[in-house]
Short mmCIF file of C-alpha atoms in Angstrom, two decimals:
data_model
loop_
_atom_site.label_atom_id
_atom_site.label_comp_id
_atom_site.label_asym_id
_atom_site.label_seq_id
_atom_site.Cartn_x
_atom_site.Cartn_y
_atom_site.Cartn_z
CA GLY A 1 -1.44 -15.19 -110.25
CA LEU A 2 -0.64 -12.13 -108.13
CA THR A 3 -3.42 -10.37 -108.84
CA GLU A 4 -5.55 -13.04 -108.12
CA TRP A 5 -3.94 -13.30 -104.34
CA LEU A 6 -4.44 -9.79 -103.69
CA GLU A 7 -8.07 -10.09 -104.45
CA GLY A 8 -8.42 -13.06 -101.74
CA ILE A 9 -7.11 -11.47 -98.75
CA ALA A 10 -10.15 -10.25 -96.73
CA GLY A 11 -9.99 -6.63 -96.01
CA LEU A 12 -8.12 -5.66 -98.90
CA THR A 13 -9.69 -3.94 -101.62
CA LEU A 14 -7.63 -3.72 -105.07
CA ILE A 15 -8.55 -1.12 -107.36
CA HIS A 16 -7.34 -0.57 -111.33
CA GLY A 17 -6.17 3.12 -111.94
CA HIS A 18 -4.25 5.64 -111.70
CA GLY A 19 -4.46 7.57 -108.19
CA ARG A 20 -3.74 11.32 -107.39
CA PHE A 21 -3.91 13.61 -104.24
CA ASP A 22 -7.10 15.51 -104.37
CA GLY A 23 -6.22 17.80 -101.23
CA ARG A 24 -8.54 16.98 -98.26
CA THR A 25 -12.01 16.53 -96.41
CA ASP A 26 -13.30 18.88 -93.82
CA ASP A 27 -12.16 16.29 -91.14
CA GLY A 28 -8.67 16.51 -92.31
CA ARG A 29 -8.63 13.28 -93.99
CA PHE A 30 -6.43 12.41 -97.27
CA ARG A 31 -8.55 12.22 -100.74
CA VAL A 32 -7.38 10.27 -103.26
CA ALA A 33 -8.99 10.26 -106.72
CA VAL A 34 -9.10 7.05 -109.15
CA GLY A 35 -10.75 7.94 -112.18
CA ASP A 36 -14.40 8.98 -111.28
CA ARG A 37 -14.32 7.48 -107.81
CA VAL A 38 -12.69 9.25 -104.60
CA LEU A 39 -11.30 7.77 -101.75
CA SER A 40 -10.61 9.11 -98.43
CA GLY A 41 -7.98 7.94 -95.45
CA LYS A 42 -6.23 8.91 -92.56
CA SER A 43 -2.91 7.59 -93.67
CA VAL A 44 -1.45 7.28 -97.40
CA TYR A 45 1.40 4.92 -98.57
CA ILE A 46 2.90 5.79 -101.37
CA ASN A 47 4.45 3.19 -103.32
CA THR A 48 4.75 4.32 -107.20
CA GLY A 49 7.81 3.13 -108.04
CA THR A 50 9.95 4.66 -110.68
CA ARG A 51 10.54 4.43 -114.23
CA ALA A 52 13.25 4.37 -117.11
CA ILE A 53 13.82 7.83 -117.94
CA THR A 54 12.76 8.83 -121.52
CA PRO A 55 16.11 9.55 -123.64
CA SER A 56 16.25 13.42 -125.10
CA ALA A 57 19.21 12.96 -127.60
CA PRO A 58 18.57 15.19 -130.81
CA GLY A 59 17.02 12.56 -133.63
CA ILE A 60 15.53 10.16 -131.32
CA GLU A 61 11.87 10.84 -132.56
CA THR A 62 13.60 8.98 -135.65
CA VAL A 63 14.47 5.69 -134.14
CA THR A 64 12.59 3.40 -131.43
CA PRO A 65 14.76 3.47 -128.54
CA LEU A 66 14.39 0.31 -126.17
CA ASP A 67 14.27 0.30 -122.27
CA ASN A 68 15.30 -2.57 -120.46
CA ALA A 69 11.41 -4.23 -120.71
CA GLY A 70 10.96 -3.35 -124.63
CA LEU A 71 14.73 -4.83 -125.04
CA LEU A 72 13.69 -7.99 -122.98
CA ALA A 73 10.37 -8.18 -125.29
CA LEU A 74 12.26 -8.75 -128.44
CA THR A 75 11.64 -11.65 -130.37
CA GLU A 76 14.29 -10.97 -132.62
CA LEU A 77 18.08 -10.91 -131.31
CA PRO A 78 19.98 -7.94 -132.24
CA GLU A 79 22.37 -7.81 -134.75
CA HIS A 80 24.32 -4.51 -133.24
CA LEU A 81 22.89 -3.70 -129.92
CA VAL A 82 24.33 0.01 -128.98
CA VAL A 83 24.12 0.19 -124.96
CA VAL A 84 23.70 3.73 -123.60
CA GLY A 85 24.23 3.95 -120.27
CA GLY A 86 27.62 2.42 -118.17
CA SER A 87 25.51 1.64 -114.85
CA TYR A 88 23.84 -1.63 -113.85
CA ILE A 89 21.26 -2.25 -116.02
CA GLY A 90 23.28 -1.31 -118.94
CA LEU A 91 26.24 -3.62 -118.39
CA GLU A 92 24.28 -6.65 -117.17
CA LEU A 93 21.89 -6.75 -119.78
CA GLY A 94 25.09 -5.74 -122.24
CA GLN A 95 26.84 -8.91 -121.45
CA ILE A 96 23.56 -10.92 -121.61
CA PHE A 97 23.09 -10.39 -125.40
CA ARG A 98 27.06 -10.38 -126.25
CA ARG A 99 26.78 -13.78 -124.89
CA LEU A 100 23.75 -14.39 -127.12
CA GLY A 101 25.27 -13.40 -129.89
CA SER A 102 24.99 -9.95 -130.39
CA HIS A 103 27.44 -7.29 -131.29
CA VAL A 104 27.27 -4.86 -128.51
CA THR A 105 28.62 -1.79 -127.94
CA ILE A 106 28.22 0.14 -124.39
CA LEU A 107 28.60 4.17 -124.56
CA ASN A 108 29.14 5.64 -121.13
CA ARG A 109 29.54 9.52 -121.21
CA SER A 110 31.56 9.43 -118.44
CA GLY A 111 34.98 8.44 -117.90
CA ARG A 112 34.19 4.89 -116.31
CA LEU A 113 31.72 2.46 -115.95
CA ALA A 114 29.96 1.66 -112.67
CA GLY A 115 30.25 5.13 -111.59
CA ARG A 116 29.14 3.89 -107.93
CA GLU A 117 32.40 1.99 -107.61
CA ASP A 118 35.93 2.53 -106.87
CA PRO A 119 37.82 3.27 -109.62
CA ASP A 120 40.21 -0.18 -109.39
CA VAL A 121 36.77 -2.26 -109.41
CA ALA A 122 35.15 -0.16 -112.26
CA GLY A 123 38.23 -0.83 -114.32
CA ILE A 124 37.82 -4.77 -113.93
CA VAL A 125 33.82 -4.52 -114.83
CA ALA A 126 35.07 -2.87 -117.85
CA ASP A 127 37.93 -5.87 -118.43
CA ILE A 128 35.50 -8.56 -117.78
CA LEU A 129 33.24 -6.80 -120.55
CA ARG A 130 36.02 -6.28 -122.83
CA ALA A 131 36.80 -9.94 -122.68
CA ASP A 132 33.68 -11.03 -123.37
CA GLY A 133 33.64 -9.06 -126.61
CA CYS A 134 31.92 -5.97 -126.00
CA ASP A 135 33.05 -2.83 -127.29
CA VAL A 136 33.19 -0.31 -124.60
CA MET A 137 33.65 3.22 -125.51
CA THR A 138 34.08 5.71 -122.20
CA ASN A 139 33.62 9.81 -122.37
CA ALA A 140 31.54 8.94 -125.44
CA ALA A 141 28.42 11.73 -124.83
CA ILE A 142 26.01 11.41 -127.91
CA ALA A 143 25.72 14.16 -130.44
CA SER A 144 22.52 12.62 -132.28
CA VAL A 145 21.00 9.14 -133.51
CA GLY A 146 19.22 9.03 -136.73
CA ARG A 147 18.47 6.13 -139.83
CA SER A 148 21.14 4.25 -141.35
CA MET A 149 21.20 1.67 -143.83
CA ARG A 150 21.28 -0.69 -140.93
CA GLY A 151 18.68 0.72 -138.69
CA ILE A 152 20.10 3.07 -136.47
CA LEU A 153 23.23 5.64 -136.70
CA VAL A 154 24.37 7.20 -133.73
CA THR A 155 26.70 10.23 -134.02
CA LEU A 156 29.47 11.17 -130.89
CA GLU A 157 30.38 14.67 -130.13
CA ASP A 158 33.57 13.75 -131.23
CA GLY A 159 32.31 12.81 -134.41
CA ALA A 160 32.58 9.01 -134.53
CA GLU A 161 29.77 7.23 -135.92
CA ILE A 162 28.15 3.85 -134.86
CA SER A 163 25.63 1.77 -136.99
CA ALA A 164 23.34 -0.72 -135.52
CA SER A 165 20.18 -2.71 -135.43
CA HIS A 166 18.90 -1.58 -131.64
CA ILE A 167 19.38 1.06 -129.24
CA LEU A 168 18.85 0.74 -125.31
CA PHE A 169 18.76 3.69 -123.37
CA ALA A 170 19.78 2.82 -119.78
CA THR A 171 20.52 5.96 -118.51
CA GLY A 172 18.60 6.12 -115.10
CA ARG A 173 15.40 6.18 -113.72
CA ALA A 174 13.08 8.53 -112.41
CA PRO A 175 10.46 8.65 -110.00
CA ASN A 176 6.53 8.16 -110.38
CA THR A 177 5.42 11.45 -108.67
CA ASP A 178 5.16 13.85 -110.96
CA ARG A 179 1.23 12.82 -111.58
CA LEU A 180 0.93 12.47 -108.00
CA ASN A 181 -0.93 16.12 -107.07
CA LEU A 182 1.47 15.86 -104.07
CA GLY A 183 0.86 19.94 -103.56
CA SER A 184 -2.62 19.18 -103.06
CA VAL A 185 -2.02 17.86 -99.44
CA GLY A 186 1.27 20.30 -98.89
CA LEU A 187 3.79 17.60 -99.96
CA GLU A 188 6.67 18.55 -102.41
CA ALA A 189 9.31 16.07 -104.23
CA ASP A 190 12.84 17.15 -104.48
CA LYS A 191 14.12 18.52 -107.91
CA ARG A 192 14.68 15.13 -108.88
CA GLY A 193 11.40 13.90 -108.11
CA TYR A 194 11.93 11.51 -105.44
CA ILE A 195 10.03 12.39 -101.83
CA GLY A 196 12.22 12.86 -98.41
CA THR A 197 11.42 10.31 -95.70
CA ASP A 198 12.83 10.40 -92.28
CA ALA A 199 14.19 6.97 -90.75
CA ALA A 200 11.01 5.66 -89.91
CA LEU A 201 9.67 6.67 -93.56
CA ARG A 202 7.32 9.25 -92.68
CA THR A 203 7.07 12.06 -95.08
CA ALA A 204 7.03 15.87 -94.07
CA VAL A 205 3.24 15.73 -93.92
CA PRO A 206 1.91 13.19 -90.82
CA GLY A 207 -0.04 10.31 -92.12
CA ILE A 208 1.70 10.18 -95.67
CA TRP A 209 5.04 7.63 -95.93
CA ALA A 210 6.91 6.94 -99.17
CA LEU A 211 8.13 3.39 -99.68
CA GLY A 212 10.25 1.59 -102.17
CA ASP A 213 12.11 3.45 -104.73
CA VAL A 214 10.09 6.30 -104.61
CA ASN A 215 11.57 7.68 -101.55
CA GLY A 216 15.33 7.44 -103.31
CA ARG A 217 16.92 5.51 -100.45
CA GLY A 218 17.91 2.33 -102.31
CA ALA A 219 15.94 1.46 -105.03
CA PHE A 220 16.46 -2.34 -104.89
CA THR A 221 14.07 -4.93 -104.47
CA HIS A 222 15.23 -5.90 -101.15
CA THR A 223 15.30 -2.08 -99.81
CA SER A 224 11.94 -1.87 -100.93
CA TYR A 225 10.79 -5.02 -98.78
CA HIS A 226 12.43 -4.06 -96.28
CA ASP A 227 10.74 -0.69 -96.64
CA HIS A 228 7.43 -2.41 -95.65
CA GLU A 229 8.92 -3.89 -92.44
CA ILE A 230 10.09 -0.56 -91.17
CA VAL A 231 6.88 1.07 -91.38
CA LEU A 232 4.52 -1.95 -90.05
CA ALA A 233 7.31 -1.66 -87.23
CA ALA A 234 6.47 2.01 -86.60
CA ILE A 235 3.11 1.50 -86.84
CA ASP A 236 3.02 -1.41 -84.15
CA GLY A 237 4.97 0.94 -81.74
CA MET A 238 8.47 -0.91 -82.04
CA GLU A 239 10.38 1.86 -83.72
CA GLY A 240 13.68 2.38 -82.61
CA LEU A 241 13.82 -0.84 -80.95
CA HIS A 242 16.00 -2.31 -83.40
CA GLN A 243 18.67 -0.77 -85.60
CA TRP A 244 17.54 -2.87 -88.74
CA ARG A 245 14.06 -0.72 -88.71
CA ASP A 246 15.63 2.34 -89.25
CA ALA A 247 16.34 3.28 -92.50
CA ASP A 248 19.54 5.23 -91.86
CA GLN A 249 21.35 2.68 -89.77
CA ARG A 250 20.59 -0.19 -92.41
CA PRO A 251 23.64 -1.52 -94.16
CA VAL A 252 22.81 -1.55 -97.88
CA THR A 253 23.84 -4.52 -99.67
CA TYR A 254 23.56 -4.96 -103.69
CA ALA A 255 24.71 -7.02 -106.28
CA MET A 256 25.46 -6.19 -110.33
CA PHE A 257 24.36 -9.47 -112.18
CA THR A 258 27.01 -9.41 -114.87
CA ASP A 259 29.56 -12.92 -114.91
CA PRO A 260 31.54 -12.88 -112.75
CA PRO A 261 28.98 -10.63 -110.56
CA LEU A 262 29.66 -7.98 -108.57
CA GLY A 263 28.52 -7.46 -104.81
CA ARG A 264 29.08 -4.80 -102.15
CA VAL A 265 27.83 -3.59 -98.52
CA GLY A 266 28.73 -0.48 -96.70
CA LEU A 267 30.93 2.05 -97.63
CA THR A 268 33.19 1.86 -101.10
CA LYS A 269 36.96 2.68 -100.22
CA THR A 270 36.82 6.12 -101.38
CA GLU A 271 33.66 6.72 -99.16
CA ALA A 272 35.32 5.34 -96.15
CA LEU A 273 38.89 7.35 -96.74
CA ALA A 274 36.42 10.53 -96.60
CA GLU A 275 35.02 10.07 -93.01
CA VAL A 276 38.77 9.21 -91.97
#
């Protein structure tokens, strides 16, 4: 229904394909190539989002690693699901599949889960998952991945081995900027691939804006939606008239949809003490 809705909006043309910058026209407009077609415009709004980071563990080519989309597309319930990564996506899906009946092992490279949170909060999250029957292993760095009689064999750097039927990698996301040819218009991404902006979401190149996950300012559905409100306010000349139309001033709220859920707005205790 979304495609049909967009195609029905007057003045909007929906083009399917991979777009990339292709320099500028003689009069300074931005050129964007989509296949054999080249468009041009005075303004470009980059909203390309992120993708799951491709795992790089030795031996990964011998198995079928899953990301969140691949896990949810399964038609069978994993007998033993290994979740690599102790942040929000991994913890949410780990608990879900444990309650559905899978044996779930969560492997986190660092010493605690939910690294954004204060240590006491992270400890409570770990206790909740363990109470549900998840095996939670911290300081668990993967040495290799391979095949086993049960399907997958995960070997940790300390020598421990875990046999599983499925493996989910939830180790972060990468912005979709590597194929945009940003340099052709004088724009650069940071070392992680995100495009920096000011509070109104303008990039370093006048006329180019970066919204949503690709600017690294939130990576949540609601912050992405708010990004569009910020840009509209700037375009309409309302910039600075309201603090909620400023990406630097907004208090970011978010939730981790475990059961019970975790919600937060503003600073953690650790962050607040650092500002005293």
